[in-house]
């Protein structure tokens, strides 16, 4: 049994603007274990992105709390990757993937080596000097991932990271990236509206209620995988059972 790295307790959050208050999250509680791959699904607009922004510290809870249990009592490093890759067109791929390190004054010889190794592992070495527009959607997504991973976060927050890709690309790129992240042993929170991604990649799937978000249901996932490819997870005997149960919970919530 691994220990918790993150615990959210009775969290509530509202947005305030000229039109008044929007309650985005209400009495939300869940925990994440170290090294766990957690997928979160929920109706559109229910507050999923807001949860990640709260975890990343970009927003402050109105009520309740988020507790981190990092190594040596330190706050764990958090990497946040969004739907659109946000690579900068005026910088080369190398300059893009090292941007975070550069900003944090950590572009040491050792870190440059690590980034070079990731570029090689992810099949991007030959594209170091190219501009983002010269790469395919999947390659750009891998470059964005390298930029996030270069800072060696302990917790990775992924907000619908594959939704900008076309279906065919998405199938392979998402499985590819999920495999890379799993191998790196990171704790992951993946927000996705693709139930097959959630069931194929995650150790546990949380289903959120409609806005304001709270946890509606939770499914630990255990698949008997025919091989180590996550694409093959769709062929696991347990796959369709999970898919259907999550689908039912979600449609129940969306109606
Ligand atoms: P999701 O990611 O699940 O689609 P969000 O967390 O982005 O949902 O948003 C939850 C709710 O909060 C939505 O109704 C959205 O319109 C509202 N919201 C999001 N950001 C803001 C903001 N900056 N100001 C006011 N309302 C917002
Ligand atoms: Mg969102």
PDB file of C-alpha atoms and ligand atoms in Angstrom:
ATOM      1  CA  UNK A   1       0.000   0.000   0.000  1.00  0.00           C
ATOM      2  CA  UNK A   2       1.563   3.249  -1.085  1.00  0.00           C
ATOM      3  CA  UNK A   3       1.117   6.438   0.878  1.00  0.00           C
ATOM      4  CA  UNK A   4      -0.870   9.458  -0.181  1.00  0.00           C
ATOM      5  CA  UNK A   5       0.934  12.257  -1.971  1.00  0.00           C
ATOM      6  CA  UNK A   6      -2.122  14.498  -2.107  1.00  0.00           C
ATOM      7  CA  UNK A   7      -5.333  14.767  -0.150  1.00  0.00           C
ATOM      8  CA  UNK A   8      -8.274  17.024  -0.950  1.00  0.00           C
ATOM      9  CA  UNK A   9     -10.777  17.509   1.831  1.00  0.00           C
ATOM     10  CA  UNK A  10     -14.186  19.188   1.646  1.00  0.00           C
ATOM     11  CA  UNK A  11     -12.933  21.579  -0.982  1.00  0.00           C
ATOM     12  CA  UNK A  12     -15.209  24.326  -2.263  1.00  0.00           C
ATOM     13  CA  UNK A  13     -14.515  27.045  -4.779  1.00  0.00           C
ATOM     14  CA  UNK A  14     -16.512  29.803  -6.495  1.00  0.00           C
ATOM     15  CA  UNK A  15     -15.688  32.256  -9.265  1.00  0.00           C
ATOM     16  CA  UNK A  16     -16.812  35.823  -8.779  1.00  0.00           C
ATOM     17  CA  UNK A  17     -17.342  38.273 -11.605  1.00  0.00           C
ATOM     18  CA  UNK A  18     -19.702  41.033 -12.673  1.00  0.00           C
ATOM     19  CA  UNK A  19     -22.531  38.537 -13.225  1.00  0.00           C
ATOM     20  CA  UNK A  20     -22.245  37.262  -9.676  1.00  0.00           C
ATOM     21  CA  UNK A  21     -21.004  33.991  -8.246  1.00  0.00           C
ATOM     22  CA  UNK A  22     -20.411  30.687 -10.047  1.00  0.00           C
ATOM     23  CA  UNK A  23     -20.049  27.783  -7.649  1.00  0.00           C
ATOM     24  CA  UNK A  24     -17.535  25.524  -9.390  1.00  0.00           C
ATOM     25  CA  UNK A  25     -16.673  22.996  -6.664  1.00  0.00           C
ATOM     26  CA  UNK A  26     -18.607  21.901  -3.623  1.00  0.00           C
ATOM     27  CA  UNK A  27     -17.510  19.606  -0.824  1.00  0.00           C
ATOM     28  CA  UNK A  28     -15.026  17.720  -2.972  1.00  0.00           C
ATOM     29  CA  UNK A  29     -12.848  15.097  -1.300  1.00  0.00           C
ATOM     30  CA  UNK A  30     -10.420  12.591  -2.751  1.00  0.00           C
ATOM     31  CA  UNK A  31      -6.874  11.435  -2.277  1.00  0.00           C
ATOM     32  CA  UNK A  32      -4.094  10.392  -4.632  1.00  0.00           C
ATOM     33  CA  UNK A  33      -1.431   7.831  -3.794  1.00  0.00           C
ATOM     34  CA  UNK A  34       2.199   8.272  -4.669  1.00  0.00           C
ATOM     35  CA  UNK A  35       2.847   6.841  -8.139  1.00  0.00           C
ATOM     36  CA  UNK A  36      -0.861   6.449  -8.857  1.00  0.00           C
ATOM     37  CA  UNK A  37      -2.377   7.252 -12.266  1.00  0.00           C
ATOM     38  CA  UNK A  38      -5.752   8.824 -11.555  1.00  0.00           C
ATOM     39  CA  UNK A  39      -8.184   9.740 -14.323  1.00  0.00           C
ATOM     40  CA  UNK A  40     -10.982  12.235 -13.730  1.00  0.00           C
ATOM     41  CA  UNK A  41     -14.061  12.363 -15.954  1.00  0.00           C
ATOM     42  CA  UNK A  42     -17.144  14.512 -15.597  1.00  0.00           C
ATOM     43  CA  UNK A  43     -19.732  16.523 -17.513  1.00  0.00           C
ATOM     44  CA  UNK A  44     -18.396  19.446 -19.504  1.00  0.00           C
ATOM     45  CA  UNK A  45     -18.139  22.620 -17.407  1.00  0.00           C
ATOM     46  CA  UNK A  46     -18.430  20.735 -14.100  1.00  0.00           C
ATOM     47  CA  UNK A  47     -15.217  22.135 -12.643  1.00  0.00           C
ATOM     48  CA  UNK A  48     -12.456  19.724 -13.739  1.00  0.00           C
ATOM     49  CA  UNK A  49      -9.953  22.353 -14.889  1.00  0.00           C
ATOM     50  CA  UNK A  50     -10.693  24.361 -11.755  1.00  0.00           C
ATOM     51  CA  UNK A  51      -9.630  21.382  -9.616  1.00  0.00           C
ATOM     52  CA  UNK A  52      -6.263  21.201 -11.382  1.00  0.00           C
ATOM     53  CA  UNK A  53      -5.729  24.957 -11.012  1.00  0.00           C
ATOM     54  CA  UNK A  54      -6.425  24.626  -7.290  1.00  0.00           C
ATOM     55  CA  UNK A  55      -3.947  21.737  -6.975  1.00  0.00           C
ATOM     56  CA  UNK A  56      -1.356  23.719  -8.923  1.00  0.00           C
ATOM     57  CA  UNK A  57      -1.863  26.649  -6.539  1.00  0.00           C
ATOM     58  CA  UNK A  58      -3.081  29.013  -9.266  1.00  0.00           C
ATOM     59  CA  UNK A  59      -6.400  29.401  -7.405  1.00  0.00           C
ATOM     60  CA  UNK A  60      -7.030  29.413  -3.658  1.00  0.00           C
ATOM     61  CA  UNK A  61      -9.793  27.293  -2.052  1.00  0.00           C
ATOM     62  CA  UNK A  62     -12.725  29.136  -0.518  1.00  0.00           C
ATOM     63  CA  UNK A  63     -13.250  26.287   1.944  1.00  0.00           C
ATOM     64  CA  UNK A  64     -11.506  23.033   2.738  1.00  0.00           C
ATOM     65  CA  UNK A  65      -7.963  22.175   1.973  1.00  0.00           C
ATOM     66  CA  UNK A  66      -5.368  20.488  -0.157  1.00  0.00           C
ATOM     67  CA  UNK A  67      -2.593  18.721   1.700  1.00  0.00           C
ATOM     68  CA  UNK A  68       0.606  17.498   0.060  1.00  0.00           C
ATOM     69  CA  UNK A  69       2.843  14.806   1.458  1.00  0.00           C
ATOM     70  CA  UNK A  70       6.109  15.316  -0.368  1.00  0.00           C
ATOM     71  CA  UNK A  71       9.467  13.772   0.397  1.00  0.00           C
ATOM     72  CA  UNK A  72      11.096  15.233   3.554  1.00  0.00           C
ATOM     73  CA  UNK A  73       7.854  17.120   4.214  1.00  0.00           C
ATOM     74  CA  UNK A  74       8.530  19.367   1.227  1.00  0.00           C
ATOM     75  CA  UNK A  75       5.809  20.404  -1.185  1.00  0.00           C
ATOM     76  CA  UNK A  76       6.131  18.096  -4.224  1.00  0.00           C
ATOM     77  CA  UNK A  77       7.008  19.650  -7.583  1.00  0.00           C
ATOM     78  CA  UNK A  78       3.978  19.984  -9.837  1.00  0.00           C
ATOM     79  CA  UNK A  79       3.954  19.890 -13.645  1.00  0.00           C
ATOM     80  CA  UNK A  80       0.862  21.164 -15.448  1.00  0.00           C
ATOM     81  CA  UNK A  81       0.174  20.328 -19.081  1.00  0.00           C
ATOM     82  CA  UNK A  82      -2.765  21.803 -20.920  1.00  0.00           C
ATOM     83  CA  UNK A  83      -4.929  20.897 -23.864  1.00  0.00           C
ATOM     84  CA  UNK A  84      -3.030  23.091 -26.303  1.00  0.00           C
ATOM     85  CA  UNK A  85       0.666  22.563 -26.390  1.00  0.00           C
ATOM     86  CA  UNK A  86       1.652  26.247 -26.219  1.00  0.00           C
ATOM     87  CA  UNK A  87       4.992  25.734 -27.865  1.00  0.00           C
ATOM     88  CA  UNK A  88       6.428  29.079 -28.935  1.00  0.00           C
ATOM     89  CA  UNK A  89       6.760  29.350 -32.682  1.00  0.00           C
ATOM     90  CA  UNK A  90       9.718  31.736 -32.529  1.00  0.00           C
ATOM     91  CA  UNK A  91      11.767  29.251 -30.539  1.00  0.00           C
ATOM     92  CA  UNK A  92      13.225  25.991 -31.819  1.00  0.00           C
ATOM     93  CA  UNK A  93      12.127  22.681 -30.293  1.00  0.00           C
ATOM     94  CA  UNK A  94      15.303  22.666 -28.186  1.00  0.00           C
ATOM     95  CA  UNK A  95      14.596  26.202 -26.966  1.00  0.00           C
ATOM     96  CA  UNK A  96      11.011  25.205 -26.230  1.00  0.00           C
ATOM     97  CA  UNK A  97      11.756  22.040 -24.260  1.00  0.00           C
ATOM     98  CA  UNK A  98      14.399  23.814 -22.154  1.00  0.00           C
ATOM     99  CA  UNK A  99      12.253  26.889 -21.525  1.00  0.00           C
ATOM    100  CA  UNK A 100      11.124  25.862 -18.028  1.00  0.00           C
ATOM    101  CA  UNK A 101      14.692  25.033 -17.003  1.00  0.00           C
ATOM    102  CA  UNK A 102      15.883  28.345 -18.441  1.00  0.00           C
ATOM    103  CA  UNK A 103      13.266  30.347 -16.518  1.00  0.00           C
ATOM    104  CA  UNK A 104      14.156  28.545 -13.290  1.00  0.00           C
ATOM    105  CA  UNK A 105      17.912  29.014 -13.909  1.00  0.00           C
ATOM    106  CA  UNK A 106      18.420  25.261 -13.951  1.00  0.00           C
ATOM    107  CA  UNK A 107      19.841  24.850 -17.453  1.00  0.00           C
ATOM    108  CA  UNK A 108      22.928  23.023 -16.183  1.00  0.00           C
ATOM    109  CA  UNK A 109      25.076  20.648 -18.238  1.00  0.00           C
ATOM    110  CA  UNK A 110      23.508  17.753 -16.335  1.00  0.00           C
ATOM    111  CA  UNK A 111      19.962  18.864 -17.079  1.00  0.00           C
ATOM    112  CA  UNK A 112      20.806  19.482 -20.738  1.00  0.00           C
ATOM    113  CA  UNK A 113      21.965  15.855 -20.910  1.00  0.00           C
ATOM    114  CA  UNK A 114      18.664  14.673 -19.412  1.00  0.00           C
ATOM    115  CA  UNK A 115      16.695  16.673 -21.938  1.00  0.00           C
ATOM    116  CA  UNK A 116      18.806  15.297 -24.787  1.00  0.00           C
ATOM    117  CA  UNK A 117      18.099  11.788 -23.549  1.00  0.00           C
ATOM    118  CA  UNK A 118      14.345  12.465 -23.434  1.00  0.00           C
ATOM    119  CA  UNK A 119      14.439  13.910 -26.964  1.00  0.00           C
ATOM    120  CA  UNK A 120      16.148  10.705 -28.081  1.00  0.00           C
ATOM    121  CA  UNK A 121      13.731   8.457 -26.162  1.00  0.00           C
ATOM    122  CA  UNK A 122      10.720  10.288 -27.589  1.00  0.00           C
ATOM    123  CA  UNK A 123      12.087  10.199 -31.144  1.00  0.00           C
ATOM    124  CA  UNK A 124      12.645  13.944 -31.439  1.00  0.00           C
ATOM    125  CA  UNK A 125      16.449  14.287 -31.572  1.00  0.00           C
ATOM    126  CA  UNK A 126      16.426  15.054 -35.288  1.00  0.00           C
ATOM    127  CA  UNK A 127      13.944  17.881 -34.694  1.00  0.00           C
ATOM    128  CA  UNK A 128      15.855  19.855 -32.055  1.00  0.00           C
ATOM    129  CA  UNK A 129      16.530  22.764 -34.386  1.00  0.00           C
ATOM    130  CA  UNK A 130      13.129  22.767 -36.084  1.00  0.00           C
ATOM    131  CA  UNK A 131      10.319  25.174 -35.318  1.00  0.00           C
ATOM    132  CA  UNK A 132       7.066  23.773 -33.824  1.00  0.00           C
ATOM    133  CA  UNK A 133       5.137  24.279 -37.089  1.00  0.00           C
ATOM    134  CA  UNK A 134       7.463  21.769 -38.774  1.00  0.00           C
ATOM    135  CA  UNK A 135       6.325  18.984 -36.408  1.00  0.00           C
ATOM    136  CA  UNK A 136       3.212  16.800 -36.428  1.00  0.00           C
ATOM    137  CA  UNK A 137       0.569  17.206 -33.711  1.00  0.00           C
ATOM    138  CA  UNK A 138       1.812  14.123 -31.885  1.00  0.00           C
ATOM    139  CA  UNK A 139       5.417  15.307 -31.963  1.00  0.00           C
ATOM    140  CA  UNK A 140       4.433  18.703 -30.595  1.00  0.00           C
ATOM    141  CA  UNK A 141       2.581  17.006 -27.764  1.00  0.00           C
ATOM    142  CA  UNK A 142       5.670  14.942 -26.967  1.00  0.00           C
ATOM    143  CA  UNK A 143       7.795  18.117 -26.999  1.00  0.00           C
ATOM    144  CA  UNK A 144       5.354  19.778 -24.589  1.00  0.00           C
ATOM    145  CA  UNK A 145       5.631  16.727 -22.351  1.00  0.00           C
ATOM    146  CA  UNK A 146       9.437  16.890 -22.373  1.00  0.00           C
ATOM    147  CA  UNK A 147       9.273  20.543 -21.381  1.00  0.00           C
ATOM    148  CA  UNK A 148       7.059  19.596 -18.421  1.00  0.00           C
ATOM    149  CA  UNK A 149       9.080  16.508 -17.450  1.00  0.00           C
ATOM    150  CA  UNK A 150      12.395  18.393 -17.660  1.00  0.00           C
ATOM    151  CA  UNK A 151      11.543  20.080 -14.360  1.00  0.00           C
ATOM    152  CA  UNK A 152      11.166  16.615 -12.801  1.00  0.00           C
ATOM    153  CA  UNK A 153       7.759  17.150 -11.242  1.00  0.00           C
ATOM    154  CA  UNK A 154       6.539  14.552  -8.741  1.00  0.00           C
ATOM    155  CA  UNK A 155       2.918  15.203  -9.673  1.00  0.00           C
ATOM    156  CA  UNK A 156       1.805  15.633 -13.275  1.00  0.00           C
ATOM    157  CA  UNK A 157      -1.488  17.396 -13.968  1.00  0.00           C
ATOM    158  CA  UNK A 158      -2.772  16.714 -17.475  1.00  0.00           C
ATOM    159  CA  UNK A 159      -5.829  18.662 -18.623  1.00  0.00           C
ATOM    160  CA  UNK A 160      -7.302  16.962 -21.689  1.00  0.00           C
ATOM    161  CA  UNK A 161      -3.806  16.844 -23.190  1.00  0.00           C
ATOM    162  CA  UNK A 162      -4.817  14.888 -26.288  1.00  0.00           C
ATOM    163  CA  UNK A 163      -8.047  16.587 -27.275  1.00  0.00           C
ATOM    164  CA  UNK A 164      -6.419  18.816 -29.908  1.00  0.00           C
ATOM    165  CA  UNK A 165      -5.257  15.731 -31.847  1.00  0.00           C
ATOM    166  CA  UNK A 166      -7.259  14.006 -34.539  1.00  0.00           C
ATOM    167  CA  UNK A 167      -8.721  10.618 -33.590  1.00  0.00           C
ATOM    168  CA  UNK A 168      -6.159   8.415 -35.327  1.00  0.00           C
ATOM    169  CA  UNK A 169      -3.166  10.338 -33.967  1.00  0.00           C
ATOM    170  CA  UNK A 170      -4.753  10.541 -30.573  1.00  0.00           C
ATOM    171  CA  UNK A 171      -5.045   6.762 -30.215  1.00  0.00           C
ATOM    172  CA  UNK A 172      -1.335   6.170 -30.662  1.00  0.00           C
ATOM    173  CA  UNK A 173       0.018   9.380 -29.118  1.00  0.00           C
ATOM    174  CA  UNK A 174      -2.036   9.066 -25.946  1.00  0.00           C
ATOM    175  CA  UNK A 175      -1.052   5.425 -25.398  1.00  0.00           C
ATOM    176  CA  UNK A 176       2.534   6.337 -26.153  1.00  0.00           C
ATOM    177  CA  UNK A 177       2.609   9.197 -23.680  1.00  0.00           C
ATOM    178  CA  UNK A 178       0.752   7.266 -20.992  1.00  0.00           C
ATOM    179  CA  UNK A 179       3.384   4.535 -21.308  1.00  0.00           C
ATOM    180  CA  UNK A 180       6.245   7.043 -20.995  1.00  0.00           C
ATOM    181  CA  UNK A 181       4.681   8.615 -17.909  1.00  0.00           C
ATOM    182  CA  UNK A 182       3.982   5.241 -16.293  1.00  0.00           C
ATOM    183  CA  UNK A 183       7.558   4.169 -16.867  1.00  0.00           C
ATOM    184  CA  UNK A 184       8.780   7.346 -15.191  1.00  0.00           C
ATOM    185  CA  UNK A 185       6.710   6.368 -12.117  1.00  0.00           C
ATOM    186  CA  UNK A 186       5.124   9.798 -11.730  1.00  0.00           C
ATOM    187  CA  UNK A 187       1.914  10.500  -9.890  1.00  0.00           C
ATOM    188  CA  UNK A 188      -0.564  11.558 -12.545  1.00  0.00           C
ATOM    189  CA  UNK A 189      -3.951  13.231 -12.558  1.00  0.00           C
ATOM    190  CA  UNK A 190      -5.407  13.027 -16.060  1.00  0.00           C
ATOM    191  CA  UNK A 191      -8.552  14.874 -17.014  1.00  0.00           C
ATOM    192  CA  UNK A 192     -10.171  13.431 -20.087  1.00  0.00           C
ATOM    193  CA  UNK A 193     -13.574  13.214 -21.715  1.00  0.00           C
ATOM    194  CA  UNK A 194     -12.458  10.020 -23.462  1.00  0.00           C
ATOM    195  CA  UNK A 195     -13.638   7.105 -21.329  1.00  0.00           C
ATOM    196  CA  UNK A 196     -11.492   4.622 -23.217  1.00  0.00           C
ATOM    197  CA  UNK A 197      -8.401   6.670 -22.291  1.00  0.00           C
ATOM    198  CA  UNK A 198      -9.491   6.752 -18.669  1.00  0.00           C
ATOM    199  CA  UNK A 199     -10.086   2.990 -18.467  1.00  0.00           C
ATOM    200  CA  UNK A 200      -6.993   2.046 -20.506  1.00  0.00           C
ATOM    201  CA  UNK A 201      -4.436   4.196 -18.686  1.00  0.00           C
ATOM    202  CA  UNK A 202      -5.608   4.779 -15.140  1.00  0.00           C
ATOM    203  CA  UNK A 203      -5.317   2.839 -11.871  1.00  0.00           C
ATOM    204  CA  UNK A 204      -8.514   4.527 -10.735  1.00  0.00           C
ATOM    205  CA  UNK A 205     -11.227   6.621 -12.373  1.00  0.00           C
ATOM    206  CA  UNK A 206     -13.132   9.342 -10.521  1.00  0.00           C
ATOM    207  CA  UNK A 207     -16.481  10.424 -11.911  1.00  0.00           C
ATOM    208  CA  UNK A 208     -17.567  13.916 -10.995  1.00  0.00           C
ATOM    209  CA  UNK A 209     -21.085  15.246 -10.584  1.00  0.00           C
ATOM    210  CA  UNK A 210     -22.277  18.145 -12.678  1.00  0.00           C
ATOM    211  CA  UNK A 211     -21.335  21.629 -11.456  1.00  0.00           C
ATOM    212  CA  UNK A 212     -20.556  22.289  -8.655  1.00  0.00           C
ATOM    213  CA  UNK A 213     -18.223  19.293  -8.837  1.00  0.00           C
ATOM    214  CA  UNK A 214     -18.081  16.637  -6.171  1.00  0.00           C
ATOM    215  CA  UNK A 215     -17.155  12.957  -6.473  1.00  0.00           C
ATOM    216  CA  UNK A 216     -20.083  10.917  -7.793  1.00  0.00           C
ATOM    217  CA  UNK A 217     -18.427   7.532  -8.139  1.00  0.00           C
ATOM    218  CA  UNK A 218     -15.033   5.926  -8.194  1.00  0.00           C
ATOM    219  CA  UNK A 219     -13.733   2.800  -9.934  1.00  0.00           C
ATOM    220  CA  UNK A 220     -10.393   1.150  -9.236  1.00  0.00           C
ATOM    221  CA  UNK A 221      -9.294  -0.386 -12.556  1.00  0.00           C
ATOM    222  CA  UNK A 222      -7.667  -3.789 -12.846  1.00  0.00           C
ATOM    223  CA  UNK A 223      -7.090  -4.967 -16.386  1.00  0.00           C
ATOM    224  CA  UNK A 224      -5.519  -8.221 -17.462  1.00  0.00           C
ATOM    225  CA  UNK A 225      -3.266  -6.854 -20.165  1.00  0.00           C
ATOM    226  CA  UNK A 226      -2.350  -9.120 -23.076  1.00  0.00           C
ATOM    227  CA  UNK A 227       0.992  -7.285 -23.389  1.00  0.00           C
ATOM    228  CA  UNK A 228       2.553  -4.070 -22.107  1.00  0.00           C
ATOM    229  CA  UNK A 229       1.052  -1.879 -24.829  1.00  0.00           C
ATOM    230  CA  UNK A 230      -1.678   0.369 -23.462  1.00  0.00           C
ATOM    231  CA  UNK A 231      -3.424   0.338 -26.832  1.00  0.00           C
ATOM    232  CA  UNK A 232      -4.067  -3.340 -26.175  1.00  0.00           C
ATOM    233  CA  UNK A 233      -5.840  -2.443 -22.914  1.00  0.00           C
ATOM    234  CA  UNK A 234      -8.989  -2.125 -24.988  1.00  0.00           C
ATOM    235  CA  UNK A 235      -8.776  -5.872 -25.597  1.00  0.00           C
ATOM    236  CA  UNK A 236      -8.588  -6.770 -21.904  1.00  0.00           C
ATOM    237  CA  UNK A 237     -11.564  -8.930 -20.790  1.00  0.00           C
ATOM    238  CA  UNK A 238     -12.513  -6.456 -18.003  1.00  0.00           C
ATOM    239  CA  UNK A 239     -12.355  -3.397 -20.270  1.00  0.00           C
ATOM    240  CA  UNK A 240     -15.932  -3.205 -21.551  1.00  0.00           C
ATOM    241  CA  UNK A 241     -17.414  -3.829 -18.095  1.00  0.00           C
ATOM    242  CA  UNK A 242     -15.606  -0.811 -16.670  1.00  0.00           C
ATOM    243  CA  UNK A 243     -16.347   1.264 -19.745  1.00  0.00           C
ATOM    244  CA  UNK A 244     -20.082   0.586 -19.515  1.00  0.00           C
ATOM    245  CA  UNK A 245     -20.337   1.214 -15.773  1.00  0.00           C
ATOM    246  CA  UNK A 246     -18.516   4.537 -16.072  1.00  0.00           C
ATOM    247  CA  UNK A 247     -20.561   5.457 -19.119  1.00  0.00           C
ATOM    248  CA  UNK A 248     -23.778   4.814 -17.149  1.00  0.00           C
ATOM    249  CA  UNK A 249     -22.644   6.906 -14.174  1.00  0.00           C
ATOM    250  CA  UNK A 250     -21.710   9.718 -16.507  1.00  0.00           C
ATOM    251  CA  UNK A 251     -24.878   9.699 -18.630  1.00  0.00           C
ATOM    252  CA  UNK A 252     -26.907   9.564 -15.445  1.00  0.00           C
ATOM    253  CA  UNK A 253     -25.094  12.749 -14.385  1.00  0.00           C
ATOM    254  CA  UNK A 254     -25.358  14.527 -17.717  1.00  0.00           C
ATOM    255  CA  UNK A 255     -29.132  14.131 -17.966  1.00  0.00           C
TER     256      UNK A 255
HETATM  257  P1  LIG B   1     -14.435  21.894 -16.917  1.00  0.00           P
HETATM  258  O1  LIG B   1     -12.946  21.918 -16.988  1.00  0.00           O
HETATM  259  O2  LIG B   1     -14.992  20.751 -16.140  1.00  0.00           O
HETATM  260  O3  LIG B   1     -15.084  21.964 -18.272  1.00  0.00           O
HETATM  261  P2  LIG B   1     -14.070  24.450 -15.551  1.00  0.00           P
HETATM  262  O4  LIG B   1     -13.363  24.063 -14.309  1.00  0.00           O
HETATM  263  O5  LIG B   1     -13.259  25.070 -16.621  1.00  0.00           O
HETATM  264  O6  LIG B   1     -14.922  23.211 -16.111  1.00  0.00           O
HETATM  265  O7  LIG B   1     -15.223  25.475 -15.179  1.00  0.00           O
HETATM  266  C1  LIG B   1     -16.228  25.201 -14.211  1.00  0.00           C
HETATM  267  C2  LIG B   1     -17.283  26.294 -14.230  1.00  0.00           C
HETATM  268  O8  LIG B   1     -16.705  27.524 -13.811  1.00  0.00           O
HETATM  269  C3  LIG B   1     -17.867  26.538 -15.611  1.00  0.00           C
HETATM  270  O9  LIG B   1     -19.225  26.803 -15.471  1.00  0.00           O
HETATM  271  C4  LIG B   1     -17.134  27.768 -16.110  1.00  0.00           C
HETATM  272  O10 LIG B   1     -17.948  28.523 -16.973  1.00  0.00           O
HETATM  273  C5  LIG B   1     -16.869  28.520 -14.815  1.00  0.00           C
HETATM  274  N1  LIG B   1     -15.613  29.274 -14.913  1.00  0.00           N
HETATM  275  C6  LIG B   1     -14.402  28.801 -15.270  1.00  0.00           C
HETATM  276  N2  LIG B   1     -13.449  29.761 -15.217  1.00  0.00           N
HETATM  277  C7  LIG B   1     -14.100  30.893 -14.820  1.00  0.00           C
HETATM  278  C8  LIG B   1     -13.687  32.248 -14.575  1.00  0.00           C
HETATM  279  N3  LIG B   1     -12.422  32.612 -14.708  1.00  0.00           N
HETATM  280  N4  LIG B   1     -14.634  33.129 -14.183  1.00  0.00           N
HETATM  281  C9  LIG B   1     -15.936  32.757 -14.026  1.00  0.00           C
HETATM  282  N5  LIG B   1     -16.379  31.510 -14.233  1.00  0.00           N
HETATM  283  C10 LIG B   1     -15.489  30.577 -14.625  1.00  0.00           C
HETATM  284 MG1  LIG B   2     -11.664  22.005 -18.620  1.00  0.00          MG
END
